[in-house]
Amino acid sequence: MKKKSRLSVESYIEGVLKGDRMVLSRAITLVESSLLSDQLLAEKVMEGVLPYSGKSIRIGVTGVPGVGKSTFIESFGKILLDKGYKLAVLAIDPSSPKSGGSILGDKTRMEELSADKRAYIRPSPAGASLGGVSARTRESMILCEAAGHDVILIETVGVGQSEIAVKGMVDFFLLLMLAGAGDELQGIKKGIIEMCDALIINKADGENVEAAKRAKREYANALHLFPAKESGWVPQVKTCSALEKSGLEAAWEMIIEFKDKMTANGYLEFNRQEQRANWMQEHVRYLIENNFLHNPKVKSRMGEILPGIKSGKYSAIAKARELVDLFLINR
Amino acid sequence: MKKKSRLSVESYIEGVLKGDRMVLSRAITLVESSLLSDQLLAEKVMEGVLPYSGKSIRIGVTGVPGVGKSTFIESFGKILLDKGYKLAVLAIDPSSPKSGGSILGDKTRMEELSADKRAYIRPSPAGASLGGVSARTRESMILCEAAGHDVILIETVGVGQSEIAVKGMVDFFLLLMLAGAGDELQGIKKGIIEMCDALIINKADGENVEAAKRAKREYANALHLFPAKESGWVPQVKTCSALEKSGLEAAWEMIIEFKDKMTANGYLEFNRQEQRANWMQEHVRYLIENNFLHNPKVKSRMGEILPGIKSGKYSAIAKARELVDLFLINR
């Protein structure tokens, strides 16, 4: 029954390239499917659209919950639409395996963007493994590009592994912060600041304007302490108010400047090449794991040893090696 | 040359069981090694010490940077030492692949604990993959237990994937927070709060006492909105000042109460059994990936296709499948 609802490879490709939102959504759903038949179909679709991808600027947006990411994306996104860009917003939210995450809920808050046909908004399913989600997000991004979206915003949350995943698939990585939210220079991981191409202090409005300016100076000083980036880009610190829609034009100009410079010096393409290589590696990992879990010998032996593993009678790492040997050597 | 510095399996086991700190450190280094010969040796050591492990209470401590984790662990740890416990502190810091993380730096701040022979403090190497780090941390924990440490604190940072990893290896999961650090109920991921067995508001001292009490009430109300835990444990909200050493006795009493209840209702053991099964799965993943990357056919084909992957000529996911087929089918 499930297969019946699938389109042909050609229909997916044609629909996506025409910018048909319904087909784009169905193609992303296909790509997210864990059924082997869907995956094989998805691979063909991806091969078909790949030559038409890559023409967007890919922007990662991160920041702790409460920093105003959704409002930023809504306001920033509308400016981009007004400039004539086609926008796609993808979200990665790996950190809430239980409740399904907060980003999905946030999406409903991007009311104006959601209502605009030039914007396409797609949250990734929470609860999937990080590798899984990030791999699918890459593919979703390619599909959105093939459908004509020329600005891709990939939103993530928290300070941790998901930032690394998003950094690994975008051109420009943007960290949103708040002024006066505790200890300015200790309150955020050095590693995340090091990864970002721009740090924007949001909610620079009302009584908060002065604090935001102060925070901007502090961060700008702090950024000087980091080693120069491989890209040659000097990370910028800016303020904005997503609510009052101030500072957003400047943010976009900065991203354009980044794109121009990085295109000229070759870093944009160099970085994307590295990202494509990593993408393949992550997918390899995903495929092998699937194979392992469905291997009959492994399944059978796993059933025998699992009680002893659970009780602590067997060593988990020794038995892991036994299973891997069974999978790889005594096939 | 490297092999010469290794002890025999028996010497590792004997030294660890005697509580010899030098041997314990060397055993953890062995476990962290990626050399096959070391890994095989480490597996034998782990099998030898496994029957002597499991007798500690395993506590995960998390919270955003700046919340005072190091000070908390220092003050809390000293109370435990005074009560006659042997403490081990392990740290996971996966979120800073570039700079090597901040926890390593923090460790030097736990001056008093570090100087006490009844405490053993070991940061995990940053920069390793999360799966890798968390797997090694599990093994380090077993070694510490076999060496007689009966309270294990596993520290992690940030809000994200590392919490999930730590939750997957401890009995009790403790979230440290601050009062008045922005939006109390939106500022932290629902998923992390859902995972925790206790939420302690740190820095409840000086002018901050009232705000901490208020935050405590708010969080206590918020926790009521979550579904009941599988364990039957009702998460507690407390305040403390690690600096003034207040609230720490109450925190420990809560953990003892947790351990007693969870031992009585069987959840402690049930949870550890699930964790052991996951441990094996994670190690399987690690071993297979190692095998893949060293497979001659894979290496050779990878070399051929990588330029096309990088340039975007080939589809990353289609070529990933080709490599996996080469690895698993056409061996």
XYZ file of C-alpha atoms in Angstrom:
662
model
C 0.000 0.000 0.000
C 2.761 2.332 0.991
C 4.493 2.052 -2.391
C 1.365 3.204 -4.189
C 1.644 6.651 -2.699
C 5.100 7.086 -4.219
C 5.683 8.929 -7.460
C 8.064 7.808 -10.186
C 11.669 8.992 -10.105
C 10.949 11.233 -13.079
C 7.869 12.765 -11.454
C 9.790 13.582 -8.300
C 12.629 15.172 -10.240
C 10.348 17.068 -12.595
C 8.125 18.310 -9.770
C 11.041 19.440 -7.641
C 12.726 21.233 -10.531
C 9.460 22.991 -11.326
C 9.369 24.193 -7.744
C 6.163 22.298 -6.961
C 5.919 22.575 -3.167
C 3.777 19.484 -2.794
C 6.259 17.355 -4.717
C 9.158 18.940 -2.820
C 7.508 17.965 0.460
C 6.885 14.459 -0.765
C 10.478 14.171 -1.975
C 11.763 15.196 1.466
C 9.451 12.676 3.087
C 10.838 10.058 0.707
C 14.381 10.988 1.645
C 13.499 10.732 5.322
C 12.007 7.274 4.954
C 13.940 4.354 6.392
C 12.410 1.789 4.026
C 15.015 0.322 1.690
C 12.756 0.670 -1.366
C 12.209 4.345 -0.521
C 15.902 4.892 0.023
C 16.814 3.413 -3.343
C 14.178 5.593 -4.991
C 15.416 8.624 -3.038
C 18.971 8.005 -4.198
C 17.835 8.134 -7.832
C 15.887 11.322 -7.179
C 18.911 12.848 -5.511
C 21.133 11.931 -8.448
C 18.645 13.569 -10.767
C 18.409 16.853 -8.895
C 22.053 17.103 -7.839
C 23.210 18.980 -10.977
C 20.606 21.662 -10.246
C 21.636 22.191 -6.635
C 24.335 24.213 -4.957
C 23.274 27.631 -6.188
C 22.005 28.946 -2.849
C 23.722 30.538 0.067
C 23.456 28.137 2.999
C 23.171 29.760 6.391
C 23.178 28.050 9.764
C 21.420 29.833 12.622
C 21.959 28.764 16.199
C 21.540 30.064 19.722
C 20.181 28.873 23.041
C 16.431 28.557 23.530
C 14.880 31.918 24.303
C 17.309 33.884 22.147
C 14.583 34.546 19.607
C 15.582 32.324 16.695
C 12.068 31.921 15.371
C 11.360 35.641 15.457
C 14.730 36.323 13.848
C 14.075 33.873 11.060
C 10.575 35.263 10.551
C 11.771 38.876 10.312
C 14.971 38.119 8.438
C 13.153 35.786 6.105
C 10.576 38.412 5.196
C 13.299 40.861 4.251
C 14.792 38.245 1.958
C 11.427 37.580 0.347
C 10.991 41.310 -0.206
C 14.328 41.320 -1.988
C 13.026 38.644 -4.313
C 14.809 35.623 -2.873
C 13.150 32.259 -2.468
C 13.745 31.031 1.044
C 13.814 27.577 2.603
C 14.003 27.054 6.368
C 15.075 23.652 7.667
C 15.350 22.844 11.349
C 17.452 20.326 13.225
C 16.458 19.562 16.761
C 18.228 16.464 17.987
C 18.373 17.191 21.665
C 14.940 16.166 22.770
C 14.512 12.466 22.110
C 11.557 12.212 24.433
C 9.230 15.085 23.843
C 9.841 15.612 20.167
C 11.571 18.932 20.599
C 10.541 22.509 20.721
C 11.427 23.603 17.211
C 8.434 21.833 15.742
C 6.260 23.898 18.017
C 8.167 27.040 17.073
C 7.417 26.510 13.408
C 3.802 27.296 13.980
C 4.963 30.654 15.307
C 6.493 31.652 11.964
C 3.039 32.552 10.809
C 3.795 35.114 8.153
C 6.622 33.136 6.609
C 4.552 29.971 6.588
C 1.795 31.756 4.729
C 4.112 33.046 1.993
C 4.487 30.818 -1.040
C 8.037 31.979 -1.702
C 9.098 30.485 1.625
C 9.307 26.795 2.354
C 9.546 25.711 6.012
C 10.371 22.181 7.038
C 11.277 20.905 10.479
C 13.289 17.683 10.657
C 11.687 14.907 12.617
C 13.044 14.949 16.153
C 13.995 11.739 17.847
C 16.043 10.414 14.960
C 19.747 9.961 15.546
C 21.837 13.044 14.995
C 23.696 11.450 12.114
C 20.394 10.454 10.594
C 18.800 13.849 10.974
C 21.780 15.759 9.695
C 22.176 13.475 6.694
C 18.523 13.937 5.797
C 18.781 17.681 6.311
C 21.587 17.787 3.755
C 19.420 15.983 1.259
C 16.455 18.221 2.036
C 18.696 21.204 1.391
C 19.742 19.870 -2.007
C 16.093 19.266 -2.892
C 15.151 22.802 -1.829
C 17.956 24.222 -3.941
C 16.865 22.190 -6.922
C 13.374 23.588 -6.376
C 14.787 27.070 -6.816
C 15.277 28.234 -3.236
C 18.335 30.442 -3.235
C 18.647 31.126 0.481
C 18.609 28.152 2.852
C 18.395 28.781 6.582
C 19.190 25.790 8.757
C 18.095 26.357 12.297
C 19.350 24.454 15.292
C 19.145 24.801 19.001
C 21.380 24.478 21.999
C 25.090 24.415 22.381
C 26.557 21.127 21.366
C 26.694 18.408 18.808
C 23.906 19.752 16.604
C 25.890 22.937 15.940
C 28.769 20.846 14.694
C 26.407 18.992 12.382
C 24.940 22.228 11.029
C 28.333 23.885 10.674
C 29.191 20.860 8.547
C 26.526 21.635 5.978
C 26.385 25.418 5.650
C 28.469 28.193 4.117
C 27.833 30.757 6.830
C 27.293 30.030 10.498
C 25.427 32.581 12.573
C 25.237 32.588 16.356
C 22.414 34.532 17.959
C 22.981 35.751 21.506
C 21.417 37.927 24.145
C 22.996 40.762 26.038
C 23.052 40.587 29.781
C 22.140 36.937 29.906
C 24.585 36.089 32.644
C 28.283 35.974 32.197
C 28.914 37.295 28.713
C 32.193 35.670 28.002
C 31.859 32.455 29.938
C 28.231 31.770 29.212
C 28.829 30.341 25.775
C 31.166 27.581 24.742
C 34.401 28.773 23.259
C 34.065 26.076 20.616
C 30.781 27.420 19.302
C 32.037 30.983 19.114
C 35.076 29.727 17.269
C 32.864 28.056 14.690
C 30.728 31.096 13.914
C 31.142 33.590 11.096
C 28.969 36.142 12.840
C 27.657 36.712 16.284
C 24.471 38.758 16.413
C 23.098 40.076 19.666
C 19.343 39.913 19.338
C 16.699 41.807 21.272
C 18.681 45.044 21.008
C 15.549 47.067 21.580
C 13.976 49.229 24.271
C 15.901 49.285 27.520
C 18.162 46.606 26.166
C 19.919 48.750 23.535
C 22.776 49.904 25.726
C 23.439 46.438 27.142
C 23.479 45.050 23.615
C 26.036 47.645 22.509
C 28.193 46.816 25.504
C 27.931 43.099 24.809
C 28.851 43.763 21.189
C 32.060 45.496 22.253
C 32.914 42.712 24.674
C 32.395 39.985 22.127
C 34.281 41.894 19.469
C 37.236 42.100 21.859
C 36.907 38.444 22.742
C 36.863 37.370 19.114
C 40.250 38.975 18.613
C 41.709 36.359 20.916
C 40.820 33.531 18.570
C 43.174 32.371 15.852
C 42.428 33.601 12.327
C 40.009 31.469 10.341
C 41.142 29.176 7.553
C 38.692 31.017 5.306
C 40.339 34.372 5.900
C 36.969 35.720 7.038
C 37.000 37.898 10.136
C 33.913 37.055 12.219
C 31.616 40.027 12.749
C 29.699 41.042 15.838
C 26.412 42.864 15.286
C 23.234 43.752 17.115
C 19.688 43.411 15.897
C 16.112 43.448 17.029
C 14.133 40.796 15.241
C 11.041 42.225 16.915
C 11.614 45.770 15.689
C 13.218 44.523 12.476
C 16.383 46.562 12.998
C 19.860 45.398 12.100
C 18.578 42.758 9.724
C 19.552 44.557 6.523
C 23.085 44.900 7.866
C 23.136 41.224 8.671
C 22.195 40.343 5.115
C 24.778 42.736 3.659
C 27.383 41.007 5.775
C 26.360 37.617 4.411
C 26.551 38.917 0.846
C 29.995 40.322 1.574
C 30.993 36.938 2.973
C 29.707 35.124 -0.080
C 31.510 37.454 -2.475
C 34.823 37.249 -0.613
C 34.669 33.503 -0.122
C 33.743 32.954 -3.757
C 36.660 35.111 -4.830
C 39.227 33.385 -2.646
C 37.859 29.911 -3.394
C 36.972 29.036 0.188
C 33.240 28.658 -0.460
C 33.850 25.881 -2.952
C 36.680 24.331 -0.925
C 34.429 24.148 2.133
C 31.562 22.616 0.181
C 33.903 19.987 -1.204
C 34.939 18.968 2.288
C 31.301 18.900 3.322
C 30.369 16.603 0.450
C 33.102 14.165 1.488
C 31.791 14.170 5.059
C 28.283 13.687 3.818
C 29.305 10.476 2.103
C 31.050 9.251 5.226
C 28.013 9.868 7.375
C 25.792 8.030 4.969
C 28.195 5.094 4.926
C 27.878 4.889 8.689
C 24.125 4.930 8.477
C 23.963 2.203 5.817
C 26.367 -0.133 7.585
C 24.487 0.117 10.828
C 21.273 -0.763 9.076
C 22.945 -3.789 7.509
C 24.349 -4.927 10.817
C 21.055 -4.755 12.623
C 19.322 -6.819 9.932
C 22.051 -9.465 9.592
C 20.542 -12.889 10.518
C 23.688 -14.264 12.199
C 24.098 -11.098 14.208
C 20.448 -11.090 15.205
C 20.585 -14.693 16.332
C 23.803 -14.332 18.343
C 22.629 -11.012 19.756
C 19.556 -12.779 21.099
C 21.746 -15.353 22.853
C 24.166 -12.959 24.512
C 21.924 -10.043 25.317
C 20.733 -11.395 28.689
C 24.351 -11.851 29.780
C 25.248 -8.377 28.562
C 22.336 -6.886 30.436
C 23.098 -8.678 33.666
C 26.722 -7.614 33.491
C 27.947 -11.213 33.186
C 29.504 -10.509 29.790
C 31.691 -7.561 28.910
C 29.869 -5.272 26.496
C 33.001 -4.421 24.543
C 34.239 -8.009 24.218
C 30.852 -9.171 22.976
C 30.643 -6.197 20.632
C 33.835 -7.443 19.007
C 32.426 -10.953 18.740
C 29.325 -9.646 16.949
C 31.371 -7.489 14.609
C 33.608 -10.453 13.757
C 30.502 -12.482 13.050
C 29.183 -9.715 10.813
C 32.390 -9.059 8.919
C 34.501 -12.207 9.002
C 32.448 -15.378 9.453
C 29.710 -14.488 7.048
C 58.391 1.011 21.664
C 54.847 1.855 22.599
C 54.057 -1.711 23.658
C 56.872 -1.703 26.190
C 55.110 0.841 28.320
C 52.090 -1.453 28.681
C 51.585 -3.660 31.708
C 50.357 -7.234 31.574
C 46.618 -7.904 31.781
C 47.116 -9.292 35.282
C 49.085 -6.250 36.435
C 46.397 -3.877 35.202
C 43.646 -5.865 36.878
C 45.564 -6.321 40.117
C 46.600 -2.665 40.267
C 43.105 -1.386 39.570
C 41.539 -3.706 42.146
C 44.090 -2.570 44.720
C 43.032 1.008 44.008
C 46.460 1.979 42.692
C 45.822 5.416 41.144
C 48.766 5.210 38.793
C 47.598 1.877 37.392
C 44.020 3.151 37.209
C 45.185 6.105 35.126
C 47.215 3.857 32.887
C 44.264 1.492 32.472
C 42.029 4.393 31.410
C 44.696 5.544 28.966
C 44.805 1.996 27.607
C 41.035 1.957 27.201
C 41.177 5.289 25.382
C 43.809 4.086 22.936
C 42.751 3.473 19.358
C 45.526 0.953 18.649
C 44.124 -2.512 17.995
C 46.691 -4.179 20.245
C 45.753 -1.802 23.052
C 42.079 -2.385 22.492
C 42.441 -6.148 22.687
C 44.436 -5.772 25.891
C 41.869 -3.317 27.250
C 39.055 -5.765 26.545
C 40.796 -8.402 28.666
C 41.357 -5.909 31.458
C 37.712 -4.892 31.321
C 36.592 -8.530 31.494
C 38.791 -8.987 34.535
C 37.498 -5.991 36.449
C 33.855 -6.227 35.399
C 32.798 -8.544 38.268
C 34.108 -5.956 40.735
C 32.240 -3.029 39.212
C 28.720 -1.708 39.558
C 28.754 -1.011 43.274
C 28.808 2.781 43.029
C 26.088 5.321 42.610
C 26.555 6.943 39.209
C 25.570 10.580 39.007
C 25.441 12.748 35.904
C 25.869 16.502 36.395
C 24.998 18.913 33.638
C 24.221 22.585 33.129
C 25.184 25.383 30.791
C 28.640 26.951 31.060
C 28.752 29.482 33.872
C 26.295 27.627 36.068
C 29.093 26.656 38.437
C 29.525 22.950 37.755
C 33.164 22.855 38.791
C 32.522 24.667 42.050
C 29.527 22.438 42.705
C 31.542 19.294 42.121
C 34.385 20.604 44.273
C 32.094 21.462 47.209
C 29.791 18.470 46.820
C 32.745 16.160 46.349
C 34.397 17.316 49.554
C 31.249 16.574 51.525
C 31.245 13.073 50.116
C 34.896 12.565 51.025
C 34.128 13.741 54.561
C 31.422 11.097 54.730
C 34.015 8.480 53.864
C 33.133 7.900 50.221
C 35.711 7.444 47.513
C 34.872 9.750 44.639
C 35.666 9.657 40.939
C 34.904 12.589 38.628
C 34.816 11.955 34.884
C 34.092 14.659 32.351
C 32.635 14.519 28.863
C 33.085 17.552 26.697
C 32.270 16.768 23.108
C 31.146 20.134 21.912
C 34.422 21.822 21.209
C 36.207 19.924 18.479
C 38.504 22.793 17.726
C 39.814 24.280 20.915
C 39.841 21.166 23.056
C 37.023 22.238 25.302
C 36.698 24.135 28.507
C 36.226 21.296 30.979
C 39.865 20.358 30.806
C 40.680 23.847 31.912
C 38.056 23.684 34.638
C 39.675 20.611 36.111
C 42.593 22.634 37.284
C 40.129 24.713 39.262
C 39.074 21.737 41.392
C 42.162 22.272 43.450
C 41.141 20.802 46.743
C 39.540 17.727 45.235
C 42.525 17.139 42.986
C 44.831 17.206 45.982
C 42.812 14.627 47.916
C 43.846 11.021 47.427
C 40.337 9.722 47.964
C 39.183 11.601 44.867
C 40.119 10.673 41.327
C 39.525 13.251 38.593
C 39.775 12.427 34.921
C 38.672 14.513 31.964
C 37.910 12.688 28.729
C 39.939 13.795 25.759
C 37.966 16.347 23.789
C 37.844 16.151 20.043
C 36.990 12.467 19.901
C 33.636 11.549 18.460
C 30.774 11.634 20.907
C 30.182 7.901 20.583
C 33.859 7.325 21.169
C 34.085 9.567 24.188
C 30.966 8.249 25.813
C 31.974 4.641 25.235
C 35.355 5.276 26.833
C 33.746 7.129 29.707
C 31.659 4.060 30.459
C 34.778 1.941 30.579
C 36.573 4.509 32.726
C 33.628 4.406 35.103
C 33.820 0.614 35.399
C 37.557 0.864 36.076
C 36.988 3.517 38.760
C 34.361 1.350 40.400
C 36.669 -1.657 40.347
C 39.287 0.572 41.997
C 36.888 1.111 44.891
C 35.299 4.454 44.010
C 31.740 4.312 45.252
C 30.457 7.633 43.972
C 31.026 8.470 40.315
C 30.253 11.966 39.071
C 30.094 12.342 35.310
C 30.174 15.963 34.291
C 29.054 17.300 30.967
C 28.362 20.662 29.494
C 25.814 22.323 27.288
C 22.344 21.369 26.298
C 22.312 18.678 23.708
C 23.651 15.368 22.605
C 26.209 14.976 25.385
C 23.440 15.017 27.994
C 21.773 12.137 26.232
C 25.055 10.236 26.269
C 25.568 10.880 29.978
C 21.956 10.089 30.856
C 22.647 6.773 29.143
C 25.360 5.809 31.594
C 24.266 7.104 35.002
C 21.709 6.203 37.662
C 20.862 9.764 38.656
C 20.844 12.780 36.375
C 21.252 16.201 37.915
C 20.664 19.481 36.120
C 22.256 22.597 37.580
C 20.594 25.888 36.783
C 20.737 29.553 37.668
C 17.944 31.763 38.854
C 17.170 34.870 36.870
C 19.233 33.825 33.883
C 16.718 34.965 31.359
C 13.440 33.298 30.732
C 13.125 30.644 33.407
C 10.804 28.278 31.691
C 11.784 28.759 28.091
C 15.516 29.077 28.624
C 16.159 25.375 28.919
C 15.180 22.580 26.604
C 12.107 20.683 27.660
C 13.884 17.486 26.695
C 16.730 18.024 29.150
C 14.385 18.861 32.018
C 12.416 15.756 31.203
C 15.546 13.644 31.498
C 16.621 14.941 34.889
C 15.974 13.412 38.291
C 16.737 16.643 40.071
C 17.047 20.266 39.151
C 19.234 22.278 41.501
C 19.380 26.029 41.317
C 22.955 26.961 42.129
C 24.325 30.291 43.350
C 21.442 30.673 45.803
C 23.506 33.049 47.908
C 23.654 36.741 48.777
C 21.233 38.880 46.859
C 20.333 35.889 44.761
C 18.531 33.888 47.467
C 15.057 35.247 46.795
C 15.337 34.840 43.034
C 16.503 31.262 43.557
C 13.502 30.492 45.753
C 11.193 31.974 43.157
C 12.841 29.981 40.390
C 12.519 26.853 42.506
C 8.758 27.364 42.802
C 8.415 28.019 39.083
C 10.363 24.929 38.100
C 8.530 22.795 40.634
C 5.263 23.908 39.040
C 6.615 23.311 35.567
C 7.777 19.796 36.423
C 4.225 18.870 37.327
C 3.305 19.282 33.693
C 5.566 16.449 32.602
C 4.367 12.869 32.449
C 5.355 10.606 35.359
C 8.716 8.891 35.018
C 9.016 5.210 34.182
C 11.094 4.873 37.345
C 8.328 6.164 39.564
C 10.729 8.824 40.851
C 9.326 12.321 41.197
C 12.021 14.816 40.108
C 12.996 17.236 42.853
C 13.787 20.922 42.617
C 16.289 22.298 45.124
C 18.509 25.303 45.652
C 22.127 25.344 46.703
C 25.165 27.522 46.913
C 28.260 25.618 45.946
C 30.264 28.671 46.991
C 28.761 28.858 50.497
C 28.387 25.088 50.655
C 24.680 25.267 51.470
C 22.066 22.853 50.200
C 24.635 20.196 49.377
C 23.790 17.864 52.257
C 20.156 17.952 51.163
C 21.203 17.139 47.614
C 23.095 14.098 48.803
C 20.198 12.922 51.002
C 17.958 13.145 47.963
C 20.343 10.975 45.957
C 20.465 8.397 48.750
C 16.669 8.407 48.880
C 16.622 7.902 45.109
C 19.041 5.008 45.314
C 17.088 3.305 48.081
C 13.744 3.661 46.323
C 15.074 2.630 42.928
C 16.853 -0.360 44.429
C 13.662 -1.404 46.174
C 11.456 -1.121 43.092
C 14.043 -2.695 40.811
C 14.429 0.310 38.509
C 18.104 0.874 39.287
C 19.011 -2.563 37.993
C 16.533 -2.433 35.116
C 18.025 0.854 33.949
C 21.588 -0.443 34.201
C 20.626 -3.471 32.150
C 19.319 -1.269 29.368
C 22.466 0.834 29.572
C 24.695 -2.226 29.210
C 22.824 -3.258 26.062
C 23.281 0.236 24.609
C 26.929 0.189 25.537
C 27.441 -2.905 23.423
C 25.612 -1.340 20.493
C 27.739 1.774 20.622
C 30.911 -0.250 20.684
C 29.726 -2.294 17.718
C 29.308 0.933 15.781
C 32.796 2.051 16.697
C 34.415 -1.245 15.711
C 32.646 -1.501 12.373
C 33.604 2.001 11.391
C 37.218 1.255 12.183
C 37.049 -1.859 10.014
C 35.473 0.019 7.151
C 38.055 2.755 7.111
C 40.892 0.211 7.025
C 39.377 -2.068 4.376
C 41.736 -2.142 1.323
C 38.975 -2.346 -1.312
C 37.097 0.501 0.318
C 40.225 2.591 0.582
C 41.106 2.053 -3.039
C 37.608 2.796 -4.373
C 37.261 5.745 -2.011
C 40.382 7.230 -3.528
C 38.888 6.913 -7.008
C 35.516 8.464 -6.279
C 36.400 11.105 -3.730
C 37.253 13.825 -6.280
C 33.861 13.320 -7.951
C 32.112 13.379 -4.585
C 33.864 16.565 -3.628
C 33.114 18.335 -6.880
C 29.452 17.379 -6.638
C 29.634 15.230 -9.795
C 28.675 12.104 -7.876
C 25.854 11.802 -5.403
C 27.249 11.300 -1.903
C 24.491 8.915 -0.870
C 24.641 6.769 -4.006
C 28.420 6.398 -3.708
C 28.077 5.681 -0.006
C 25.913 2.704 -0.924
C 28.470 1.560 -3.486
C 31.236 1.624 -0.870
C 29.111 -0.204 1.674
C 28.252 -2.884 -0.874
C 31.954 -3.243 -1.633
C 32.671 -3.567 2.080
C 29.917 -6.015 2.894
C 29.076 -7.938 -0.263
C 31.950 -8.077 -2.726
C 34.664 -8.798 -0.234
